[in-house]
Amino acid sequence: MRKFCRLPIDFNPLTANCTADEHSTAAKKYAAELAKFLSTPQYLSLATVHTYDMVVDDFFSNSLPAEWRSLADLDKFNQTDFVTLIKEGAIAKQWPDSFKTFAQDCLKLALPRAVDLSGDFGECLNGVDALIERKDTVSAGMSRKKLYEVERFSKVIIDMIENSDHQESTTIIDIGAGQGYLTHRLTTCRPCVAIDFDQIQTVGSKKRGADIKKGKFGDTRHSNFSNKKSAPRKEIIYKTLNVDAESLQNLVSDLSSSNSIDGSDTNFMLVGLHACGDLSSSAILGAFQKCPEVKFVAIVPCCYNLLTEPVQPLENPLSVPPKTTATTFGFPISTHVRELCATHHLTLGHKARNLACQNFETFSREDVVTNMRAHFKRSLFSALLSHFKIDTTIKTTGEHNEYCECTEEAQLCRVPKSERKYHKFRLNKVSAAARGGGFVEYAVEALKCIGLEDRISDKDIRDFLELPQFVNAERENFVMLCARSLLSRVLESFLLMDRAVFLLEMDELSRILGGASGINGIRFSMLNLFDLTESPRNMVFVAEKIASSDRKQQS
């Protein structure tokens, strides 16, 4: 496995013969451009407004440039052009120059997300999709989407182990194992430790294991798929644990010391399929860096909104408060990105990190419009409640972030007032008819859902819609949501590159030390494993430590 990080074409001077230093330089230069772009005040403000607050705060009039606001004028607005921008990246000639520049920069800066298996794992994935499509794979006992993810991810994991010097001594630790779909698939290769914070999930995984032994669920490893006979499985050890950076490192140490898994295992591979928040960052990558026993890592990040982040960038990224480390936070985890955030005074915050998951690119053209309208109705409903002075928000109790243990950390990542505000109700019970109808019908049913039907009459709603500030609100909202969809790609790219640069820095340091740390570099790949339409969070990070005695050559 070579160092493989497919950057946008404008930032990817890499050739097949590039050196490790050239690879690292290109990645860091790209990360620097992302940070510079995201620190632009008007772009950052667009990223940090809550979708449901855009109408009530009149974000369109108060925060967008005058040129952009003209895009919502009745004689200039063209819905098809905006949908085409999202789906195809086509920029309309008649748009203002400043908006065209913004759109072009977003498209230029976003990481490529199409599946490309021209690298290390193309061979091991050959034919896997045809196998997944077989009718009898329904016997695997999981949804088609989950089967698609598990089969592709497990083949990459197994291929890494089988082509290493540790194929007979590696135990896989599945973090956030849930119902055990990935865990049980991997036990066809190696023993596993399944970790989840919820005991109910563990019970479900054990039941799945029993059903596999009974032949209820089939094994999709081979083309001769059969649900009549299960393949031999290795041992699973279950751990109920709320995982963070410290607890995971302690667990690895305990497992290594006990030396009880499969007789003599002392090497580990950490895996996480859509591991939320800090799990795929400071927890798993931190353990990979600090635990000698962890030889491999394979993660698919997810739920960036759950990442912990300092409220203010560290003034000196190389100097952190007592009793903590820079990698306590899930973002930024790399030294280079911490330096970039400090240089540009850049803090993303919860709302921007949440936006990183909200890209309409994978939606059909029809679904783009449907979802835009749904977002607008929900935003307008918040404005309706605000207009009639009905409080829609609450504050969190306490000042400290729930992930913080020590005083110094609590001061660093205390959530500011603007971040503590959130919308306290969901409108899941609004009928499809109301969602697809006009705003009056939607608002009437939404009010019933939250027990406020006696507070605002139908006439009040109609009068509200006639107010001047809401006449053009739907077109204005459409423009903002399209711009945010483009911006989400850049935000996700920045969050992903933080992890990539962390691994590159780990490789650089180990080579500088010349094997003194027991390793002589990192084999690392960041690749798009899943089709975006199947699984939008499709980027996988895989890495392997090169032992000082390893004769394999880095490329």
Coordinates of C-alpha atoms in Angstrom, one line a residue:
M1 CA 0.0 0.0 0.0
R2 CA 1.5 3.3 -1.1
K3 CA 0.8 6.8 0.2
F4 CA -2.3 7.7 -1.9
C5 CA -4.3 10.8 -1.4
R6 CA -6.3 11.9 -4.4
L7 CA -6.4 15.7 -4.2
P8 CA -8.4 18.1 -6.5
I9 CA -6.7 18.4 -9.8
D10 CA -5.5 22.0 -9.2
F11 CA -3.6 20.8 -6.1
N12 CA -2.4 17.4 -7.2
P13 CA 1.0 17.6 -8.8
L14 CA 1.7 14.0 -7.6
T15 CA 3.1 11.5 -10.0
A16 CA 3.5 7.7 -9.6
N17 CA 7.1 8.4 -8.6
C18 CA 6.6 11.2 -6.2
T19 CA 8.5 11.1 -2.9
A20 CA 6.9 11.0 0.5
D21 CA 8.0 14.6 1.1
E22 CA 6.4 15.8 -2.1
H23 CA 3.2 14.0 -1.2
S24 CA 3.1 15.6 2.2
T25 CA 3.9 19.1 0.8
A26 CA 1.0 18.9 -1.7
A27 CA -1.5 17.8 0.9
K28 CA -0.4 20.5 3.3
K29 CA -0.6 23.2 0.6
Y30 CA -4.1 22.0 -0.2
A31 CA -5.1 22.1 3.5
A32 CA -3.8 25.7 3.7
E33 CA -6.0 26.8 0.7
L34 CA -9.0 25.2 2.4
A35 CA -8.3 27.1 5.6
K36 CA -7.8 30.4 3.8
F37 CA -11.1 30.0 1.9
L38 CA -13.1 29.0 5.0
S39 CA -11.8 31.9 7.0
T40 CA -13.3 34.4 4.6
P41 CA -15.9 36.2 6.9
Q42 CA -18.9 36.1 4.6
Y43 CA -18.3 32.4 3.8
L44 CA -17.8 31.4 7.4
S45 CA -21.0 33.3 8.4
L46 CA -22.9 31.4 5.7
A47 CA -21.6 28.1 7.2
T48 CA -22.4 29.0 10.8
V49 CA -26.0 30.1 10.5
H50 CA -28.6 27.4 11.5
T51 CA -30.8 26.4 8.6
Y52 CA -33.9 27.0 10.6
D53 CA -32.7 30.5 11.6
M54 CA -32.1 31.9 8.2
V55 CA -35.6 33.3 7.7
V56 CA -36.2 34.5 11.3
D57 CA -32.8 36.2 11.4
D58 CA -33.2 37.6 7.8
F59 CA -29.8 36.3 7.1
F60 CA -30.3 36.9 3.4
S61 CA -30.6 40.7 3.7
N62 CA -28.3 41.1 6.7
S63 CA -25.3 39.0 5.7
L64 CA -25.2 38.2 1.9
P65 CA -23.5 40.6 -0.5
A66 CA -25.8 42.8 -2.5
E67 CA -24.8 41.1 -5.7
W68 CA -25.9 37.7 -4.3
R69 CA -29.2 39.1 -3.1
S70 CA -30.1 40.0 -6.7
L71 CA -30.2 36.3 -7.5
A72 CA -33.5 36.0 -5.8
D73 CA -35.2 38.8 -7.7
L74 CA -38.3 37.5 -9.5
D75 CA -36.9 38.5 -12.9
K76 CA -33.5 36.9 -12.3
F77 CA -34.2 33.8 -10.3
N78 CA -34.0 30.5 -12.2
Q79 CA -34.5 27.4 -10.1
T80 CA -33.2 25.0 -12.8
D81 CA -29.9 26.9 -12.9
F82 CA -29.3 26.4 -9.2
V83 CA -30.2 22.7 -9.3
T84 CA -27.8 22.2 -12.2
L85 CA -25.1 24.0 -10.2
I86 CA -25.5 21.5 -7.4
K87 CA -25.9 18.4 -9.6
E88 CA -23.4 19.1 -12.4
G89 CA -21.3 22.0 -11.2
A90 CA -22.4 24.2 -14.1
I91 CA -22.3 27.9 -13.5
A92 CA -24.8 30.2 -15.2
K93 CA -23.2 33.0 -17.3
Q94 CA -25.7 35.6 -16.0
W95 CA -24.8 35.3 -12.4
P96 CA -22.9 38.0 -10.6
D97 CA -19.1 37.7 -10.8
S98 CA -18.7 37.4 -7.0
F99 CA -21.1 34.5 -6.8
K100 CA -19.5 32.8 -9.8
T101 CA -16.1 33.1 -8.1
F102 CA -17.5 31.6 -4.9
A103 CA -19.1 28.7 -6.8
Q104 CA -15.9 28.1 -8.9
D105 CA -13.7 28.1 -5.7
C106 CA -16.0 25.7 -3.9
L107 CA -16.0 23.3 -6.9
K108 CA -12.2 23.6 -7.3
L109 CA -11.5 23.1 -3.6
A110 CA -13.7 20.1 -2.9
L111 CA -12.1 16.7 -2.7
P112 CA -12.9 14.3 -5.6
R113 CA -15.6 11.9 -4.3
A114 CA -16.1 9.5 -7.1
V115 CA -15.0 5.9 -6.5
D116 CA -11.5 5.3 -7.9
L117 CA -10.1 1.9 -7.4
S118 CA -7.0 2.4 -9.6
G119 CA -4.9 2.3 -6.4
D120 CA -4.2 -0.4 -3.9
F121 CA -7.5 -2.2 -3.4
G122 CA -9.0 -2.5 -6.9
E123 CA -8.1 -6.2 -7.1
C124 CA -9.6 -7.3 -3.8
L125 CA -12.9 -5.5 -4.6
N126 CA -13.2 -7.0 -8.0
G127 CA -16.6 -8.5 -8.4
V128 CA -17.9 -7.5 -5.0
D129 CA -20.8 -5.4 -6.2
A130 CA -22.1 -8.2 -8.4
L131 CA -22.1 -10.4 -5.4
I132 CA -24.0 -7.9 -3.4
E133 CA -26.6 -7.6 -6.1
R134 CA -27.3 -11.3 -6.0
K135 CA -30.9 -11.9 -5.0
D136 CA -29.9 -14.4 -2.3
T137 CA -27.8 -11.9 -0.4
V138 CA -31.0 -10.8 1.4
S139 CA -30.2 -13.7 3.6
A140 CA -27.3 -11.7 5.1
G141 CA -29.8 -10.1 7.4
M142 CA -29.1 -6.5 6.7
S143 CA -30.3 -3.8 4.4
R144 CA -28.8 -3.5 0.9
K145 CA -27.0 -0.3 1.9
K146 CA -25.4 -1.9 5.0
L147 CA -24.5 -5.0 3.0
Y148 CA -22.8 -2.8 0.4
E149 CA -20.8 -0.9 3.0
V150 CA -19.9 -4.0 5.1
E151 CA -18.7 -6.1 2.1
R152 CA -16.6 -3.4 0.6
F153 CA -15.1 -2.2 3.8
S154 CA -14.4 -5.8 5.2
K155 CA -12.6 -6.8 2.0
V156 CA -10.2 -3.8 2.3
I157 CA -9.6 -4.7 6.0
I158 CA -9.0 -8.4 5.3
D159 CA -6.8 -7.5 2.3
M160 CA -4.6 -5.3 4.5
I161 CA -4.1 -8.0 7.1
E162 CA -3.5 -10.8 4.7
N163 CA -0.8 -8.9 2.8
S164 CA 1.1 -7.9 6.0
D165 CA 3.6 -9.5 8.2
H166 CA 1.0 -9.7 11.0
Q167 CA -1.7 -11.8 9.3
E168 CA -1.5 -14.6 12.0
S169 CA -1.2 -12.3 15.0
T170 CA -3.7 -9.5 14.5
T171 CA -6.9 -9.0 16.5
I172 CA -9.4 -6.6 15.0
I173 CA -11.0 -4.1 17.4
D174 CA -14.4 -2.9 15.9
I175 CA -15.2 0.5 17.5
G176 CA -18.9 1.4 17.5
A177 CA -19.7 -2.2 16.6
G178 CA -23.5 -1.8 17.1
Q179 CA -25.4 -4.9 15.9
G180 CA -22.2 -6.5 14.8
Y181 CA -22.7 -6.5 11.0
L182 CA -19.0 -5.7 10.3
T183 CA -17.7 -7.6 13.3
H184 CA -19.2 -10.9 12.3
R185 CA -18.1 -10.5 8.7
L186 CA -14.5 -9.9 9.9
T187 CA -14.5 -13.0 12.2
T188 CA -14.3 -15.0 9.0
C189 CA -10.7 -13.8 9.0
R190 CA -9.5 -12.8 12.5
P191 CA -10.8 -12.7 16.1
C192 CA -12.5 -9.5 17.0
V193 CA -13.2 -7.3 20.0
A194 CA -16.6 -5.6 19.5
I195 CA -16.9 -2.3 21.4
D196 CA -20.1 -0.4 21.8
F197 CA -21.4 2.0 24.6
D198 CA -24.9 0.5 24.5
Q199 CA -25.5 -2.9 26.1
I200 CA -28.6 -3.4 24.0
Q201 CA -26.5 -3.2 20.8
T202 CA -24.2 -5.8 22.2
V203 CA -27.2 -8.1 22.9
G204 CA -28.3 -7.7 19.3
S205 CA -24.8 -8.6 18.1
K206 CA -24.7 -11.7 20.2
K207 CA -28.1 -12.7 18.8
R208 CA -26.8 -12.2 15.3
G209 CA -23.8 -14.5 16.0
A210 CA -26.2 -17.2 17.2
D211 CA -28.3 -16.8 14.1
I212 CA -25.3 -17.1 11.9
K213 CA -24.3 -20.4 13.6
K214 CA -27.8 -21.7 13.1
G215 CA -27.5 -20.9 9.4
K216 CA -30.2 -18.3 9.5
F217 CA -27.9 -15.7 7.9
G218 CA -25.6 -16.5 5.0
D219 CA -22.0 -15.8 4.4
T220 CA -21.4 -13.4 1.5
R221 CA -17.6 -14.1 1.3
H222 CA -17.6 -16.2 -1.9
S223 CA -19.5 -16.4 -5.1
N224 CA -20.8 -19.8 -4.1
F225 CA -23.0 -18.0 -1.5
S226 CA -25.1 -20.3 0.6
N227 CA -27.2 -19.7 3.7
K228 CA -27.3 -23.4 4.5
K229 CA -23.8 -23.6 6.0
S230 CA -22.0 -20.8 7.9
A231 CA -18.3 -20.3 7.5
P232 CA -16.1 -21.0 10.5
R233 CA -15.9 -17.9 12.7
K234 CA -13.2 -16.6 15.0
E235 CA -13.8 -15.6 18.6
I236 CA -15.5 -12.3 19.5
I237 CA -14.9 -10.5 22.8
Y238 CA -17.6 -8.0 23.7
K239 CA -16.8 -4.8 25.6
T240 CA -19.4 -2.2 26.7
L241 CA -17.4 1.0 26.8
N242 CA -17.9 4.7 26.2
V243 CA -14.9 5.2 24.0
D244 CA -12.6 8.3 24.0
A245 CA -8.9 8.7 23.4
E246 CA -7.9 7.7 26.9
S247 CA -10.2 4.8 27.4
L248 CA -9.4 3.2 24.0
Q249 CA -5.6 3.4 24.7
N250 CA -6.2 1.8 28.1
L251 CA -8.3 -0.9 26.5
V252 CA -5.6 -1.7 24.0
S253 CA -3.0 -1.9 26.8
D254 CA -5.2 -4.2 28.8
L255 CA -5.9 -6.5 25.9
S256 CA -2.2 -6.7 25.1
S257 CA -1.3 -7.5 28.7
S258 CA -3.9 -10.2 29.1
N259 CA -2.6 -11.9 26.0
S260 CA -5.8 -14.0 26.1
I261 CA -7.2 -13.6 22.6
D262 CA -6.7 -16.5 20.3
G263 CA -3.8 -17.7 22.4
S264 CA -1.0 -15.2 21.7
D265 CA -2.3 -12.1 19.9
T266 CA -0.5 -8.9 20.7
N267 CA -1.1 -6.9 17.5
F268 CA -4.3 -5.0 16.8
M269 CA -6.2 -3.3 14.0
L270 CA -8.6 -0.6 14.9
V271 CA -11.6 -0.2 12.6
G272 CA -14.7 2.0 12.5
L273 CA -17.4 2.0 9.9
H274 CA -19.0 5.5 10.1
A275 CA -17.4 6.1 13.4
C276 CA -19.0 9.2 14.8
G277 CA -17.3 12.4 15.9
D278 CA -14.1 11.9 17.9
L279 CA -14.1 8.1 17.5
S280 CA -12.6 8.4 14.0
S281 CA -10.3 11.2 15.0
S282 CA -8.6 11.6 18.4
A283 CA -9.7 8.2 19.7
I284 CA -8.8 5.8 16.9
L285 CA -6.0 7.8 15.2
G286 CA -4.7 8.8 18.6
A287 CA -4.4 5.1 19.7
F288 CA -2.8 4.3 16.3
Q289 CA -0.2 6.9 17.1
K290 CA 0.4 6.1 20.7
C291 CA -0.1 2.3 21.1
P292 CA 2.8 0.2 19.7
E293 CA 0.5 -2.8 19.6
V294 CA -1.8 -1.1 17.1
K295 CA -0.3 -1.9 13.6
F296 CA -3.3 -1.0 11.4
V297 CA -6.2 1.4 11.2
A298 CA -9.2 1.6 8.9
I299 CA -11.9 4.2 9.5
V300 CA -14.8 5.8 7.6
P301 CA -15.5 9.1 9.4
C302 CA -19.1 10.3 10.1
C303 CA -21.1 12.8 12.1
Y304 CA -18.7 15.8 12.1
N305 CA -21.1 17.7 14.2
L306 CA -20.2 15.5 17.2
L307 CA -16.5 16.4 17.0
T308 CA -15.1 18.3 19.9
E309 CA -13.3 21.5 19.0
P310 CA -11.7 24.4 21.0
V311 CA -14.0 27.4 21.1
Q312 CA -10.9 29.5 20.1
P313 CA -7.9 28.2 18.1
L314 CA -4.9 27.5 20.3
E315 CA -2.6 30.6 20.1
N316 CA 0.4 28.3 20.1
P317 CA -0.6 25.0 18.5
L318 CA 2.5 23.3 19.8
S319 CA 1.8 24.4 23.4
V320 CA -1.3 23.0 25.1
P321 CA -2.7 23.4 28.6
P322 CA -1.6 21.2 31.5
K323 CA -3.3 17.8 32.0
T324 CA -4.4 17.7 28.4
T325 CA -3.0 17.1 24.9
A326 CA -3.7 18.7 21.6
T327 CA -5.3 15.5 20.4
T328 CA -7.9 15.7 23.2
F329 CA -10.1 17.5 20.6
G330 CA -11.4 15.7 17.6
F331 CA -10.7 18.7 15.4
P332 CA -8.1 19.8 14.6
I333 CA -6.0 16.7 15.3
S334 CA -3.0 17.5 13.0
T335 CA -0.3 20.0 14.0
H336 CA -0.5 21.6 10.6
V337 CA -4.2 22.2 10.6
R338 CA -4.0 23.5 14.2
E339 CA -1.4 26.0 13.0
L340 CA -3.6 27.0 10.1
C341 CA -6.6 27.6 12.4
A342 CA -4.4 29.7 14.7
T343 CA -3.0 31.7 11.7
H344 CA -6.5 32.4 10.3
H345 CA -8.3 32.7 13.6
L346 CA -10.5 30.0 12.3
T347 CA -13.0 28.0 14.5
L348 CA -15.6 26.1 12.6
G349 CA -18.1 25.4 15.4
H350 CA -20.9 22.9 15.6
K351 CA -23.1 24.4 12.9
A352 CA -20.4 24.5 10.3
R353 CA -19.3 21.0 11.1
N354 CA -22.9 19.9 10.9
L355 CA -23.2 21.5 7.5
A356 CA -20.3 19.4 6.3
C357 CA -22.7 16.5 6.1
Q358 CA -25.5 18.4 4.3
N359 CA -24.6 18.2 0.6
F360 CA -27.5 17.9 -1.9
E361 CA -25.2 16.6 -4.6
T362 CA -26.3 13.0 -4.2
F363 CA -30.0 13.8 -4.4
S364 CA -32.0 13.5 -7.6
R365 CA -32.9 16.9 -9.2
E366 CA -36.5 16.4 -8.0
D367 CA -35.4 15.6 -4.5
V368 CA -33.2 18.6 -4.4
V369 CA -36.2 20.8 -5.0
T370 CA -38.4 18.8 -2.5
N371 CA -35.8 19.1 0.2
M372 CA -35.2 22.8 -0.4
R373 CA -38.9 23.4 0.0
A374 CA -39.1 21.3 3.1
H375 CA -36.2 23.3 4.7
F376 CA -37.9 26.5 3.7
K377 CA -41.2 25.6 5.3
R378 CA -39.4 24.6 8.5
S379 CA -37.4 27.9 8.5
L380 CA -40.6 29.9 7.9
F381 CA -42.4 28.1 10.7
S382 CA -39.6 29.2 13.1
A383 CA -40.2 32.7 11.8
L384 CA -43.9 32.4 12.4
L385 CA -43.4 31.3 16.0
S386 CA -40.9 34.2 16.5
H387 CA -43.3 36.7 15.0
F388 CA -46.0 35.7 17.5
K389 CA -43.4 35.7 20.3
I390 CA -43.5 32.0 21.0
D391 CA -40.2 30.8 22.3
T392 CA -38.7 28.0 20.2
T393 CA -35.4 27.6 21.8
I394 CA -33.9 26.4 25.1
K395 CA -30.4 26.7 26.6
T396 CA -28.3 23.7 27.7
T397 CA -27.7 23.5 31.4
G398 CA -24.2 24.0 32.6
E399 CA -21.3 25.7 31.0
H400 CA -19.0 22.8 30.2
N401 CA -18.9 20.6 27.1
E402 CA -20.0 17.1 28.0
Y403 CA -16.8 15.6 26.6
C404 CA -14.5 17.7 28.9
E405 CA -13.0 16.2 32.1
C406 CA -10.5 18.7 33.4
T407 CA -10.9 22.4 34.1
E408 CA -8.4 23.5 31.4
E409 CA -10.3 21.6 28.7
A410 CA -13.6 22.8 29.9
Q411 CA -12.4 26.4 29.5
L412 CA -11.1 25.7 26.0
C413 CA -14.2 24.0 24.6
R414 CA -17.0 25.6 26.6
V415 CA -19.9 26.1 24.3
P416 CA -20.6 29.8 23.6
K417 CA -24.2 31.1 24.0
S418 CA -24.7 31.2 20.2
E419 CA -23.8 27.5 20.0
R420 CA -26.0 26.5 23.0
K421 CA -29.2 27.6 21.3
Y422 CA -31.0 24.8 19.6
H423 CA -34.4 24.0 18.3
K424 CA -36.2 21.9 20.9
F425 CA -38.9 20.2 18.9
R426 CA -39.1 17.9 15.9
L427 CA -42.0 17.8 13.4
N428 CA -41.7 14.1 12.5
K429 CA -45.5 13.7 12.7
V430 CA -46.4 16.2 10.1
S431 CA -48.2 14.3 7.3
A432 CA -46.9 13.9 3.8
A433 CA -49.9 15.8 2.5
A434 CA -49.1 18.8 4.7
R435 CA -45.4 18.6 3.8
G436 CA -46.3 18.7 0.1
G437 CA -49.0 21.3 0.4
G438 CA -49.0 25.0 1.0
F439 CA -47.5 26.7 4.1
V440 CA -50.8 27.3 5.8
E441 CA -51.6 23.6 5.8
Y442 CA -48.1 22.8 6.9
A443 CA -48.1 25.3 9.8
V444 CA -51.6 24.3 11.0
E445 CA -50.5 20.7 11.3
A446 CA -47.1 21.6 12.7
L447 CA -48.7 23.7 15.5
K448 CA -50.8 20.7 16.4
C449 CA -47.7 18.5 16.6
I450 CA -46.3 20.7 19.3
G451 CA -49.5 21.5 21.1
L452 CA -49.8 25.1 20.0
E453 CA -52.8 24.9 17.7
D454 CA -54.8 27.4 19.9
R455 CA -52.0 30.0 19.8
I456 CA -52.1 31.0 16.1
S457 CA -55.1 30.9 13.9
D458 CA -55.3 30.1 10.2
K459 CA -56.0 33.8 9.5
D460 CA -52.9 34.8 11.5
I461 CA -50.8 32.5 9.3
R462 CA -52.2 34.0 6.1
D463 CA -51.7 37.5 7.3
F464 CA -48.1 36.6 8.3
L465 CA -47.4 35.4 4.7
E466 CA -48.4 38.8 3.4
L467 CA -45.7 40.6 5.4
P468 CA -43.2 42.3 3.0
Q469 CA -40.2 40.5 4.5
F470 CA -41.6 37.1 3.6
V471 CA -42.9 37.7 0.1
N472 CA -39.6 36.6 -1.6
A473 CA -38.4 34.4 1.3
E474 CA -38.7 31.1 -0.6
R475 CA -36.5 32.2 -3.5
E476 CA -34.0 33.8 -1.0
N477 CA -33.9 30.6 1.0
F478 CA -33.3 28.6 -2.2
V479 CA -30.2 30.7 -3.1
M480 CA -28.8 30.4 0.4
L481 CA -29.3 26.6 0.6
C482 CA -27.6 26.1 -2.8
A483 CA -24.6 28.2 -1.6
R484 CA -24.5 26.2 1.6
S485 CA -24.6 22.9 -0.3
L486 CA -21.5 24.0 -2.2
L487 CA -19.8 25.2 0.9
S488 CA -20.5 21.9 2.7
R489 CA -18.2 20.1 0.3
V490 CA -15.3 22.4 1.2
L491 CA -16.0 22.0 4.9
E492 CA -16.0 18.2 4.7
S493 CA -12.8 18.3 2.7
F494 CA -11.1 20.4 5.4
L495 CA -12.2 18.0 8.1
L496 CA -11.0 15.0 6.1
M497 CA -7.7 16.6 5.3
D498 CA -7.0 17.2 9.0
R499 CA -7.0 13.4 9.4
A500 CA -4.9 12.8 6.3
V501 CA -2.3 15.3 7.4
F502 CA -2.2 13.8 10.8
L503 CA -1.2 10.4 9.3
L504 CA 1.3 12.2 7.0
E505 CA 2.9 13.9 10.0
M506 CA 3.1 10.6 11.8
D507 CA 4.9 9.2 8.8
E508 CA 7.3 12.1 8.7
L509 CA 8.2 11.9 12.4
S510 CA 8.8 8.2 12.3
R511 CA 11.2 8.6 9.3
I512 CA 13.0 11.5 11.0
L513 CA 13.5 9.3 14.1
G514 CA 15.0 6.6 11.8
G515 CA 13.2 3.7 13.3
A516 CA 14.0 4.6 16.9
S517 CA 10.3 4.5 17.7
G518 CA 10.1 0.9 16.3
I519 CA 8.5 2.0 13.0
N520 CA 10.0 3.4 9.9
G521 CA 7.1 5.1 8.3
I522 CA 3.4 4.8 7.6
R523 CA 1.7 3.2 4.5
F524 CA -1.4 5.3 4.1
S525 CA -4.3 5.6 1.7
M526 CA -7.3 7.9 1.7
L527 CA -9.8 6.7 -0.9
N528 CA -13.4 6.9 -1.9
L529 CA -14.6 3.4 -1.1
F530 CA -18.4 3.8 -1.5
D531 CA -20.4 5.3 -4.3
L532 CA -21.9 8.6 -3.1
T533 CA -25.4 7.6 -4.0
E534 CA -25.1 4.5 -1.8
S535 CA -23.2 6.0 1.1
P536 CA -22.5 9.8 1.2
R537 CA -19.8 9.5 3.8
N538 CA -17.7 7.5 1.5
M539 CA -14.1 8.3 2.4
V540 CA -12.0 5.6 4.1
F541 CA -8.6 6.1 5.7
V542 CA -6.4 3.0 5.9
A543 CA -2.9 3.0 7.4
E544 CA -0.2 0.5 8.4
K545 CA 2.9 1.0 10.4
I546 CA 6.1 -0.1 8.7
A547 CA 8.3 -1.9 11.2
S548 CA 12.0 -0.9 11.3
S549 CA 12.9 -4.4 10.2
D550 CA 10.3 -4.3 7.4
R551 CA 12.0 -4.6 4.0
K552 CA 9.0 -3.5 2.0
Q553 CA 9.7 -0.4 0.2
Q554 CA 7.7 2.8 0.5
S555 CA 6.5 4.3 -2.8

